[in-house]
mmCIF file of C-alpha atoms in Angstrom:
data_model
loop_
_atom_site.group_PDB
_atom_site.id
_atom_site.type_symbol
_atom_site.label_atom_id
_atom_site.label_comp_id
_atom_site.label_asym_id
_atom_site.label_seq_id
_atom_site.Cartn_x
_atom_site.Cartn_y
_atom_site.Cartn_z
ATOM 1 C CA MET A 1 -23.419 -4.606 -62.675
ATOM 2 C CA ARG A 2 -26.155 -7.094 -61.952
ATOM 3 C CA ARG A 3 -24.695 -7.781 -58.496
ATOM 4 C CA PHE A 4 -24.624 -4.069 -57.758
ATOM 5 C CA SER A 5 -28.339 -3.709 -58.624
ATOM 6 C CA ILE A 6 -29.232 -6.632 -56.384
ATOM 7 C CA PHE A 7 -27.223 -5.048 -53.554
ATOM 8 C CA ILE A 8 -29.020 -1.711 -53.940
ATOM 9 C CA GLY A 9 -32.429 -3.425 -53.937
ATOM 10 C CA LEU A 10 -31.642 -5.335 -50.748
ATOM 11 C CA LEU A 11 -30.501 -2.100 -49.096
ATOM 12 C CA VAL A 12 -33.770 -0.351 -49.985
ATOM 13 C CA VAL A 13 -35.846 -3.242 -48.640
ATOM 14 C CA LEU A 14 -33.879 -3.262 -45.383
ATOM 15 C CA CYS A 15 -34.316 0.515 -44.950
ATOM 16 C CA TYR A 16 -38.043 0.310 -45.601
ATOM 17 C CA ALA A 17 -38.465 -2.537 -43.145
ATOM 18 C CA SER A 18 -36.464 -0.628 -40.545
ATOM 19 C CA CYS A 19 -38.568 2.529 -40.946
ATOM 20 C CA GLU A 20 -41.801 0.564 -40.797
ATOM 21 C CA SER A 21 -40.607 -1.166 -37.653
ATOM 22 C CA LYS A 22 -39.735 2.181 -36.026
ATOM 23 C CA GLU A 23 -43.135 3.664 -36.947
ATOM 24 C CA HIS A 24 -44.859 0.624 -35.495
ATOM 25 C CA GLU A 25 -42.831 0.923 -32.315
ATOM 26 C CA ASN A 26 -43.563 4.654 -32.033
ATOM 27 C CA LYS A 27 -47.252 4.019 -32.484
ATOM 28 C CA GLU A 28 -47.266 1.380 -29.828
ATOM 29 C CA GLU A 29 -45.296 3.567 -27.466
ATOM 30 C CA THR A 30 -47.747 6.532 -27.755
ATOM 31 C CA LYS A 31 -49.730 6.878 -24.541
ATOM 32 C CA TYR A 32 -52.977 8.765 -24.226
ATOM 33 C CA LEU A 33 -54.432 10.564 -21.225
ATOM 34 C CA VAL A 34 -57.562 8.921 -19.843
ATOM 35 C CA SER A 35 -59.813 9.774 -16.890
ATOM 36 C CA SER A 36 -63.326 9.097 -15.564
ATOM 37 C CA PRO A 37 -66.412 11.250 -15.070
ATOM 38 C CA ILE A 38 -66.739 12.900 -11.672
ATOM 39 C CA GLN A 39 -69.844 13.603 -9.629
ATOM 40 C CA LYS A 40 -70.215 16.958 -7.889
ATOM 41 C CA ASP A 41 -72.819 19.377 -6.594
ATOM 42 C CA THR A 42 -72.659 22.501 -8.710
ATOM 43 C CA SER A 43 -74.914 25.055 -10.365
ATOM 44 C CA ILE A 44 -75.595 26.512 -13.780
ATOM 45 C CA THR A 45 -76.770 29.979 -14.765
ATOM 46 C CA LYS A 46 -79.838 30.112 -16.972
ATOM 47 C CA ASP A 47 -80.996 33.231 -18.767
ATOM 48 C CA TYR A 48 -84.561 34.251 -19.553
ATOM 49 C CA VAL A 49 -85.773 37.118 -21.724
ATOM 50 C CA CYS A 50 -87.587 39.630 -19.531
ATOM 51 C CA GLN A 51 -89.787 42.706 -19.581
ATOM 52 C CA ILE A 52 -89.118 45.544 -17.132
ATOM 53 C CA HIS A 53 -92.029 47.439 -15.553
ATOM 54 C CA SER A 54 -92.278 50.249 -13.042
ATOM 55 C CA ILE A 55 -93.665 49.243 -9.681
ATOM 56 C CA ARG A 56 -96.366 51.858 -10.321
ATOM 57 C CA HIS A 57 -97.214 52.987 -13.843
ATOM 58 C CA ILE A 58 -100.471 54.911 -14.272
ATOM 59 C CA GLU A 59 -102.297 57.081 -16.767
ATOM 60 C CA LEU A 60 -103.194 60.639 -15.783
ATOM 61 C CA ARG A 61 -106.524 61.621 -17.341
ATOM 62 C CA ALA A 62 -108.760 64.660 -17.227
ATOM 63 C CA LEU A 63 -111.642 64.047 -14.819
ATOM 64 C CA GLU A 64 -113.571 67.070 -16.091
ATOM 65 C CA LYS A 65 -114.340 68.526 -19.486
ATOM 66 C CA GLY A 66 -112.778 71.906 -20.284
ATOM 67 C CA TYR A 67 -109.857 73.799 -21.783
ATOM 68 C CA LEU A 68 -106.348 72.892 -20.635
ATOM 69 C CA GLN A 69 -105.273 76.239 -19.214
ATOM 70 C CA HIS A 70 -101.783 75.481 -17.834
ATOM 71 C CA ILE A 71 -99.119 72.745 -18.007
ATOM 72 C CA TYR A 72 -96.634 73.054 -15.160
ATOM 73 C CA VAL A 73 -94.361 70.118 -15.997
ATOM 74 C CA ASP A 74 -92.370 68.799 -18.956
ATOM 75 C CA GLU A 75 -91.801 65.424 -20.576
ATOM 76 C CA GLY A 76 -89.334 63.198 -18.729
ATOM 77 C CA GLN A 77 -89.427 65.407 -15.643
ATOM 78 C CA HIS A 78 -89.285 63.955 -12.148
ATOM 79 C CA VAL A 79 -92.265 65.143 -10.116
ATOM 80 C CA ASN A 80 -92.992 64.890 -6.406
ATOM 81 C CA LYS A 81 -96.164 63.675 -4.765
ATOM 82 C CA GLY A 82 -98.730 66.479 -4.609
ATOM 83 C CA GLN A 83 -96.934 68.636 -7.199
ATOM 84 C CA GLN A 84 -99.278 70.515 -9.534
ATOM 85 C CA MET A 85 -99.056 69.208 -13.095
ATOM 86 C CA PHE A 86 -102.075 70.455 -15.082
ATOM 87 C CA HIS A 87 -104.813 73.024 -14.641
ATOM 88 C CA ILE A 88 -108.127 72.942 -16.508
ATOM 89 C CA MET A 89 -110.008 76.246 -16.916
ATOM 90 C CA PRO A 90 -112.184 76.347 -13.760
ATOM 91 C CA ASN A 91 -114.688 79.118 -14.619
ATOM 92 C CA VAL A 92 -117.742 76.888 -15.050
ATOM 93 C CA TYR A 93 -116.982 74.850 -11.959
ATOM 94 C CA GLN A 94 -116.361 77.974 -9.866
ATOM 95 C CA ALA A 95 -119.765 79.271 -10.943
ATOM 96 C CA ASP A 96 -121.382 75.936 -10.050
ATOM 97 C CA LEU A 97 -119.765 76.109 -6.619
ATOM 98 C CA GLN A 98 -120.994 79.665 -5.981
ATOM 99 C CA LYS A 99 -124.507 78.638 -7.032
ATOM 100 C CA ALA A 100 -124.426 75.589 -4.751
ATOM 101 C CA LYS A 101 -123.223 77.698 -1.819
ATOM 102 C CA ALA A 102 -126.013 80.243 -2.356
ATOM 103 C CA GLU A 103 -128.647 77.503 -2.441
ATOM 104 C CA ALA A 104 -127.163 76.008 0.699
ATOM 105 C CA GLU A 105 -127.454 79.364 2.486
ATOM 106 C CA VAL A 106 -131.110 79.624 1.492
ATOM 107 C CA ALA A 107 -131.769 76.081 2.696
ATOM 108 C CA GLU A 108 -130.024 76.837 5.978
ATOM 109 C CA ILE A 109 -132.181 79.919 6.589
ATOM 110 C CA GLU A 110 -135.355 77.960 5.812
ATOM 111 C CA TYR A 111 -134.282 75.170 8.130
ATOM 112 C CA LYS A 112 -133.597 77.592 11.001
ATOM 113 C CA ASN A 113 -136.949 79.365 10.542
ATOM 114 C CA THR A 114 -138.791 76.048 10.427
ATOM 115 C CA LYS A 115 -137.016 74.899 13.563
ATOM 116 C CA LEU A 116 -138.161 78.039 15.432
ATOM 117 C CA LEU A 117 -141.718 77.402 14.337
ATOM 118 C CA ALA A 118 -141.463 73.748 15.280
ATOM 119 C CA ASP A 119 -140.169 74.674 18.713
ATOM 120 C CA GLY A 120 -143.311 76.799 19.158
ATOM 121 C CA ASN A 121 -145.506 73.965 17.906
ATOM 122 C CA VAL A 122 -146.561 76.085 14.933
ATOM 123 C CA VAL A 123 -145.455 73.517 12.325
ATOM 124 C CA SER A 124 -145.271 69.751 12.518
ATOM 125 C CA ALA A 125 -142.177 67.656 13.059
ATOM 126 C CA ASN A 126 -142.493 66.376 9.484
ATOM 127 C CA GLU A 127 -142.083 69.848 8.065
ATOM 128 C CA LEU A 128 -138.948 70.327 10.183
ATOM 129 C CA ALA A 129 -137.551 67.013 8.927
ATOM 130 C CA MET A 130 -138.203 68.042 5.310
ATOM 131 C CA ALA A 131 -136.438 71.370 5.857
ATOM 132 C CA LYS A 132 -133.508 69.551 7.442
ATOM 133 C CA ALA A 133 -133.307 67.134 4.501
ATOM 134 C CA GLU A 134 -133.341 70.004 2.015
ATOM 135 C CA TYR A 135 -130.528 71.707 3.924
ATOM 136 C CA ASP A 136 -128.461 68.495 3.919
ATOM 137 C CA ARG A 137 -129.022 68.095 0.164
ATOM 138 C CA ALA A 138 -127.827 71.654 -0.436
ATOM 139 C CA LYS A 139 -124.653 71.004 1.592
ATOM 140 C CA ALA A 140 -124.040 67.848 -0.423
ATOM 141 C CA GLU A 141 -124.340 69.877 -3.620
ATOM 142 C CA VAL A 142 -121.695 72.259 -2.282
ATOM 143 C CA SER A 143 -119.382 69.342 -1.546
ATOM 144 C CA LEU A 144 -119.960 67.924 -5.031
ATOM 145 C CA ALA A 145 -119.261 71.289 -6.682
ATOM 146 C CA GLU A 146 -116.045 71.626 -4.663
ATOM 147 C CA THR A 147 -114.995 68.170 -5.833
ATOM 148 C CA HIS A 148 -115.599 69.023 -9.490
ATOM 149 C CA LEU A 149 -113.642 72.242 -9.072
ATOM 150 C CA GLY A 150 -110.823 70.306 -7.414
ATOM 151 C CA PHE A 151 -110.628 68.009 -10.440
ATOM 152 C CA THR A 152 -109.535 70.974 -12.543
ATOM 153 C CA ASP A 153 -106.276 71.020 -10.578
ATOM 154 C CA ILE A 154 -104.369 67.806 -11.426
ATOM 155 C CA ARG A 155 -101.515 66.867 -9.084
ATOM 156 C CA ALA A 156 -99.043 63.988 -8.946
ATOM 157 C CA PRO A 157 -100.375 61.090 -6.839
ATOM 158 C CA PHE A 158 -96.818 59.873 -6.076
ATOM 159 C CA ASP A 159 -93.166 60.614 -6.836
ATOM 160 C CA GLY A 160 -92.363 59.578 -10.386
ATOM 161 C CA ILE A 161 -91.223 60.385 -13.902
ATOM 162 C CA MET A 162 -93.507 61.877 -16.520
ATOM 163 C CA ASP A 163 -93.838 60.430 -19.970
ATOM 164 C CA HIS A 164 -95.013 62.037 -23.236
ATOM 165 C CA LEU A 165 -97.506 64.914 -23.113
ATOM 166 C CA GLU A 166 -100.677 63.864 -24.912
ATOM 167 C CA ALA A 167 -102.293 67.326 -24.893
ATOM 168 C CA ARG A 168 -101.085 70.911 -25.208
ATOM 169 C CA GLU A 169 -102.175 74.127 -23.528
ATOM 170 C CA GLY A 170 -105.432 75.420 -24.950
ATOM 171 C CA SER A 171 -106.684 71.981 -25.958
ATOM 172 C CA LEU A 172 -110.335 71.227 -25.326
ATOM 173 C CA LEU A 173 -110.379 68.119 -23.157
ATOM 174 C CA ASP A 174 -113.143 65.581 -22.878
ATOM 175 C CA GLU A 175 -113.829 63.852 -19.611
ATOM 176 C CA GLY A 176 -111.385 60.962 -19.257
ATOM 177 C CA GLU A 177 -108.970 62.180 -21.946
ATOM 178 C CA LEU A 178 -105.348 61.032 -21.502
ATOM 179 C CA LEU A 179 -102.865 63.734 -20.464
ATOM 180 C CA THR A 180 -99.699 61.716 -19.759
ATOM 181 C CA THR A 181 -98.408 58.674 -17.884
ATOM 182 C CA LEU A 182 -96.489 58.625 -14.622
ATOM 183 C CA SER A 183 -93.984 55.965 -13.545
ATOM 184 C CA ASP A 184 -92.655 55.231 -10.080
ATOM 185 C CA ASN A 185 -89.196 53.809 -10.849
ATOM 186 C CA SER A 186 -87.922 53.505 -7.285
ATOM 187 C CA LYS A 187 -88.374 49.752 -7.684
ATOM 188 C CA MET A 188 -88.880 47.721 -10.838
ATOM 189 C CA TRP A 189 -90.903 44.598 -11.480
ATOM 190 C CA VAL A 190 -89.173 42.318 -13.962
ATOM 191 C CA TYR A 191 -91.254 39.561 -15.562
ATOM 192 C CA PHE A 192 -89.732 36.478 -17.206
ATOM 193 C CA ASN A 193 -91.228 33.228 -18.491
ATOM 194 C CA VAL A 194 -90.071 29.853 -17.177
ATOM 195 C CA PRO A 195 -90.813 26.513 -18.921
ATOM 196 C CA GLU A 196 -93.019 24.048 -17.099
ATOM 197 C CA ALA A 197 -90.248 21.513 -16.394
ATOM 198 C CA GLU A 198 -87.990 24.164 -14.855
ATOM 199 C CA TYR A 199 -90.903 25.550 -12.836
ATOM 200 C CA LEU A 200 -91.545 22.084 -11.382
ATOM 201 C CA ASP A 201 -87.854 21.696 -10.492
ATOM 202 C CA TYR A 202 -87.961 25.070 -8.756
ATOM 203 C CA ILE A 203 -91.238 24.604 -6.891
ATOM 204 C CA THR A 204 -90.319 21.118 -5.629
ATOM 205 C CA SER A 205 -86.790 22.008 -4.522
ATOM 206 C CA SER A 206 -85.845 22.221 -0.872
ATOM 207 C CA LYS A 207 -85.161 25.954 -1.289
ATOM 208 C CA LYS A 208 -88.583 26.858 -2.678
ATOM 209 C CA ASN A 209 -89.465 28.938 0.406
ATOM 210 C CA GLU A 210 -86.230 30.923 0.236
ATOM 211 C CA LYS A 211 -86.026 34.135 -1.715
ATOM 212 C CA GLN A 212 -84.277 33.289 -4.986
ATOM 213 C CA GLU A 213 -81.712 35.943 -5.920
ATOM 214 C CA VAL A 214 -81.302 36.777 -9.599
ATOM 215 C CA GLU A 215 -79.297 39.188 -11.742
ATOM 216 C CA LEU A 216 -80.371 41.409 -14.613
ATOM 217 C CA LEU A 217 -78.427 41.575 -17.864
ATOM 218 C CA MET A 218 -79.392 44.835 -19.561
ATOM 219 C CA ALA A 219 -79.759 45.429 -23.299
ATOM 220 C CA ASN A 220 -76.174 46.723 -23.532
ATOM 221 C CA ASN A 221 -74.964 43.309 -22.319
ATOM 222 C CA LYS A 222 -73.917 44.726 -18.936
ATOM 223 C CA LYS A 223 -75.156 43.522 -15.579
ATOM 224 C CA PHE A 224 -77.391 45.819 -13.541
ATOM 225 C CA ASP A 225 -75.619 46.787 -10.316
ATOM 226 C CA GLN A 226 -78.480 45.761 -7.995
ATOM 227 C CA PRO A 227 -79.560 42.168 -7.222
ATOM 228 C CA GLY A 228 -83.160 41.110 -7.673
ATOM 229 C CA ILE A 229 -85.411 38.814 -5.666
ATOM 230 C CA VAL A 230 -88.025 36.462 -7.141
ATOM 231 C CA GLU A 231 -91.155 37.352 -5.172
ATOM 232 C CA THR A 232 -94.155 35.956 -7.038
ATOM 233 C CA ILE A 233 -95.180 33.383 -9.609
ATOM 234 C CA GLU A 234 -98.335 33.841 -11.645
ATOM 235 C CA GLY A 235 -101.256 31.485 -11.110
ATOM 236 C CA GLU A 236 -101.638 30.002 -14.596
ATOM 237 C CA PHE A 237 -99.527 28.618 -17.406
ATOM 238 C CA ASN A 238 -99.715 30.034 -20.891
ATOM 239 C CA HIS A 239 -101.182 27.106 -22.830
ATOM 240 C CA GLU A 240 -99.721 28.352 -26.108
ATOM 241 C CA THR A 241 -96.105 28.524 -24.895
ATOM 242 C CA GLY A 242 -96.169 26.148 -21.917
ATOM 243 C CA ASN A 243 -94.509 28.833 -19.765
ATOM 244 C CA ILE A 244 -95.412 30.518 -16.503
ATOM 245 C CA ALA A 245 -94.389 34.059 -15.549
ATOM 246 C CA PHE A 246 -92.076 34.775 -12.607
ATOM 247 C CA ARG A 247 -91.709 38.289 -11.165
ATOM 248 C CA ALA A 248 -88.484 39.602 -9.666
ATOM 249 C CA THR A 249 -88.162 42.947 -7.867
ATOM 250 C CA PHE A 250 -85.096 45.179 -8.285
ATOM 251 C CA SER A 251 -84.243 48.373 -6.410
ATOM 252 C CA ASN A 252 -83.491 51.223 -8.808
ATOM 253 C CA PRO A 253 -81.816 53.929 -6.690
ATOM 254 C CA ASP A 254 -80.068 55.668 -9.601
ATOM 255 C CA GLY A 255 -83.081 55.543 -11.910
ATOM 256 C CA ILE A 256 -81.205 53.602 -14.586
ATOM 257 C CA LEU A 257 -84.108 51.307 -15.379
ATOM 258 C CA ARG A 258 -87.218 52.671 -17.054
ATOM 259 C CA HIS A 259 -90.647 51.237 -17.719
ATOM 260 C CA GLY A 260 -90.778 49.153 -20.905
ATOM 261 C CA GLU A 261 -87.103 48.158 -21.090
ATOM 262 C CA THR A 262 -86.032 44.625 -21.956
ATOM 263 C CA GLY A 263 -83.149 42.444 -20.848
ATOM 264 C CA SER A 264 -82.339 38.973 -19.560
ATOM 265 C CA ILE A 265 -82.718 37.484 -16.107
ATOM 266 C CA LEU A 266 -79.759 35.381 -14.947
ATOM 267 C CA MET A 267 -80.810 32.780 -12.397
ATOM 268 C CA LYS A 268 -78.583 30.163 -10.783
ATOM 269 C CA VAL A 269 -80.039 26.659 -10.827
ATOM 270 C CA PRO A 270 -78.444 24.110 -8.446
ATOM 271 C CA LEU A 271 -77.440 20.702 -9.820
ATOM 272 C CA ASP A 272 -77.139 17.964 -7.210
ATOM 273 C CA LYS A 273 -74.710 15.127 -7.924
ATOM 274 C CA ALA A 274 -74.079 16.203 -11.489
ATOM 275 C CA MET A 275 -71.864 13.958 -13.638
ATOM 276 C CA LEU A 276 -69.145 16.139 -15.170
ATOM 277 C CA ILE A 277 -66.636 15.574 -17.965
ATOM 278 C CA PRO A 278 -64.276 18.048 -19.680
ATOM 279 C CA GLN A 279 -65.629 19.520 -22.897
ATOM 280 C CA LYS A 280 -62.367 18.672 -24.664
ATOM 281 C CA ALA A 281 -63.177 14.957 -24.245
ATOM 282 C CA THR A 282 -66.166 15.227 -26.604
ATOM 283 C CA PHE A 283 -66.627 15.539 -30.346
ATOM 284 C CA GLU A 284 -69.645 16.052 -32.585
ATOM 285 C CA VAL A 285 -71.060 14.033 -35.446
ATOM 286 C CA LEU A 286 -74.230 15.342 -37.114
ATOM 287 C CA ASP A 287 -75.125 17.519 -34.097
ATOM 288 C CA LYS A 288 -74.722 14.612 -31.689
ATOM 289 C CA LYS A 289 -72.031 14.493 -29.033
ATOM 290 C CA TYR A 290 -69.718 11.517 -28.579
ATOM 291 C CA VAL A 291 -66.795 10.417 -26.434
ATOM 292 C CA PHE A 292 -64.232 7.632 -26.745
ATOM 293 C CA VAL A 293 -64.571 5.102 -23.936
ATOM 294 C CA ILE A 294 -61.770 2.624 -23.180
ATOM 295 C CA ASP A 295 -63.102 -0.922 -22.573
ATOM 296 C CA GLU A 296 -61.563 -3.754 -20.523
ATOM 297 C CA ASN A 297 -59.395 -4.766 -23.497
ATOM 298 C CA ASP A 298 -57.911 -1.245 -23.760
ATOM 299 C CA THR A 299 -59.856 -0.739 -26.977
ATOM 300 C CA VAL A 300 -61.366 2.596 -27.995
ATOM 301 C CA GLN A 301 -65.153 2.541 -28.325
ATOM 302 C CA GLN A 302 -67.173 5.490 -29.667
ATOM 303 C CA ARG A 303 -70.208 6.256 -27.520
ATOM 304 C CA GLU A 304 -72.995 8.818 -27.838
ATOM 305 C CA ILE A 305 -73.798 10.934 -24.793
ATOM 306 C CA GLU A 306 -76.596 13.321 -23.857
ATOM 307 C CA VAL A 307 -75.507 16.678 -22.446
ATOM 308 C CA GLY A 308 -77.886 18.265 -19.955
ATOM 309 C CA ALA A 309 -76.067 21.527 -19.296
ATOM 310 C CA GLU A 310 -72.885 23.406 -20.070
ATOM 311 C CA LEU A 311 -70.392 24.864 -17.586
ATOM 312 C CA PRO A 312 -67.094 26.644 -18.232
ATOM 313 C CA HIS A 313 -64.903 23.909 -19.816
ATOM 314 C CA LEU A 314 -67.299 21.170 -18.644
ATOM 315 C CA PHE A 315 -70.398 19.306 -19.748
ATOM 316 C CA VAL A 316 -73.058 17.864 -17.440
ATOM 317 C CA VAL A 317 -73.807 14.383 -18.799
ATOM 318 C CA GLU A 318 -77.401 13.163 -18.511
ATOM 319 C CA LYS A 319 -77.094 9.836 -20.357
ATOM 320 C CA GLY A 320 -74.457 7.629 -21.944
ATOM 321 C CA LEU A 321 -71.792 7.369 -19.230
ATOM 322 C CA SER A 322 -71.248 5.905 -15.770
ATOM 323 C CA LEU A 323 -68.752 6.961 -13.108
ATOM 324 C CA ASN A 324 -66.691 3.818 -13.769
ATOM 325 C CA ASP A 325 -66.160 4.520 -17.474
ATOM 326 C CA LYS A 326 -62.718 5.494 -18.705
ATOM 327 C CA VAL A 327 -62.904 8.409 -21.138
ATOM 328 C CA LEU A 328 -60.207 9.491 -23.571
ATOM 329 C CA LEU A 329 -59.231 13.106 -22.869
ATOM 330 C CA GLU A 330 -56.494 13.828 -25.427
ATOM 331 C CA GLY A 331 -55.646 12.582 -28.905
ATOM 332 C CA ILE A 332 -59.275 12.207 -29.990
ATOM 333 C CA ARG A 333 -58.356 12.862 -33.635
ATOM 334 C CA MET A 334 -55.436 10.440 -33.520
ATOM 335 C CA VAL A 335 -57.382 7.272 -32.693
ATOM 336 C CA LYS A 336 -60.024 5.229 -34.483
ATOM 337 C CA ASN A 337 -63.038 3.348 -33.210
ATOM 338 C CA GLY A 338 -62.018 -0.200 -32.261
ATOM 339 C CA GLU A 339 -58.311 0.612 -31.991
ATOM 340 C CA LYS A 340 -56.269 -0.711 -29.088
ATOM 341 C CA ILE A 341 -54.214 1.938 -27.294
ATOM 342 C CA HIS A 342 -51.822 2.481 -24.416
ATOM 343 C CA TYR A 343 -52.855 5.075 -21.876
ATOM 344 C CA ASP A 344 -52.140 6.746 -18.574
ATOM 345 C CA PHE A 345 -55.079 7.125 -16.186
ATOM 346 C CA GLU A 346 -55.295 10.386 -14.236
ATOM 347 C CA ASN A 347 -57.572 11.003 -11.269
ATOM 348 C CA PRO A 348 -60.607 13.119 -12.307
ATOM 349 C CA GLU A 349 -60.089 15.430 -9.313
ATOM 350 C CA SER A 350 -56.660 16.287 -10.662
ATOM 351 C CA ILE A 351 -58.103 16.905 -14.131
ATOM 352 C CA LEU A 352 -60.739 19.295 -12.738
ATOM 353 C CA SER A 353 -58.195 21.189 -10.678
ATOM 354 C CA ASN A 354 -56.529 22.283 -13.902
ATOM 355 C CA LEU A 355 -59.751 23.627 -15.411
ATOM 356 C CA GLU A 356 -61.433 26.954 -14.714
ATOM 357 C CA LEU A 357 -64.304 25.379 -12.791
ATOM 358 C CA TYR A 358 -66.656 27.177 -10.453
ATOM 359 C CA THR A 359 -68.473 24.664 -8.271
ATOM 360 C CA GLU A 360 -70.244 24.975 -4.962
#
């Protein structure tokens, strides 16, 4: 019985040793995929919150005091240049015009009579000049009265879309009182703020004199179907935010965009000689990004990196790596810092060809 127990114990020890040996062999035989960073010219798309404005957005106000007699348009209506929109009761201004015309006729008669007398040397040249000046003043009064009367008829200064009506028919208007606003939405000015560092990169780039094309992401998360062009940059930075405003112009043939909308500007920023690694080669610890680098002894070393930008499936590395480093791509959770591994090195071009990468 004792011999049987000893035999069983030896068998267990042999089995355990055999299994441990196989596990050790399997671990040694595991090979990991390793590659290096690659340097390429590419671009990233940055988004900026924007405000959308009509190329012309004005307030229509009453230039004369009086009762609002007629409104010929409605809220949200498209109006054409020269179209009548409002009419202020003209009675007082018509009376002023008739009075001015009558006084002008009197002044004209006096001027003509004085001229006849002056031609006969009955009156002096000074009296003729005074009569002429009085006649000119009377004509100016007629012109002024006609202008005031014309202000009672308010017409659209350009093609556009009306906003909210601020007064109703029969309202007593003061001079300068707001009636509505009018927006020319044929083109839209879109303003977005750019940080100082990005402004400096833009203004010092070789393409600074070229028209930068941008896209507009609307509030419904869909792209506007017309491209925009960055045309101007404001003259001063906002000292509170450290930003400067850019202005892009978009054509708006279908009238989709309206004054006061918001959205996001999508602008491509070129990256020259960017160092790229696959995102799957990185891991995070306390909001910091790391990779496993293989040293000359085939040992895994954890290293912190600084990511400058993100592309589909790729990171642009600013600090922490060189082009000669070997980076572990797969099996990140299976290895430990300081562990020696076996690996297969794959050309970074081949790695990138299997990723959904859009480079220039």
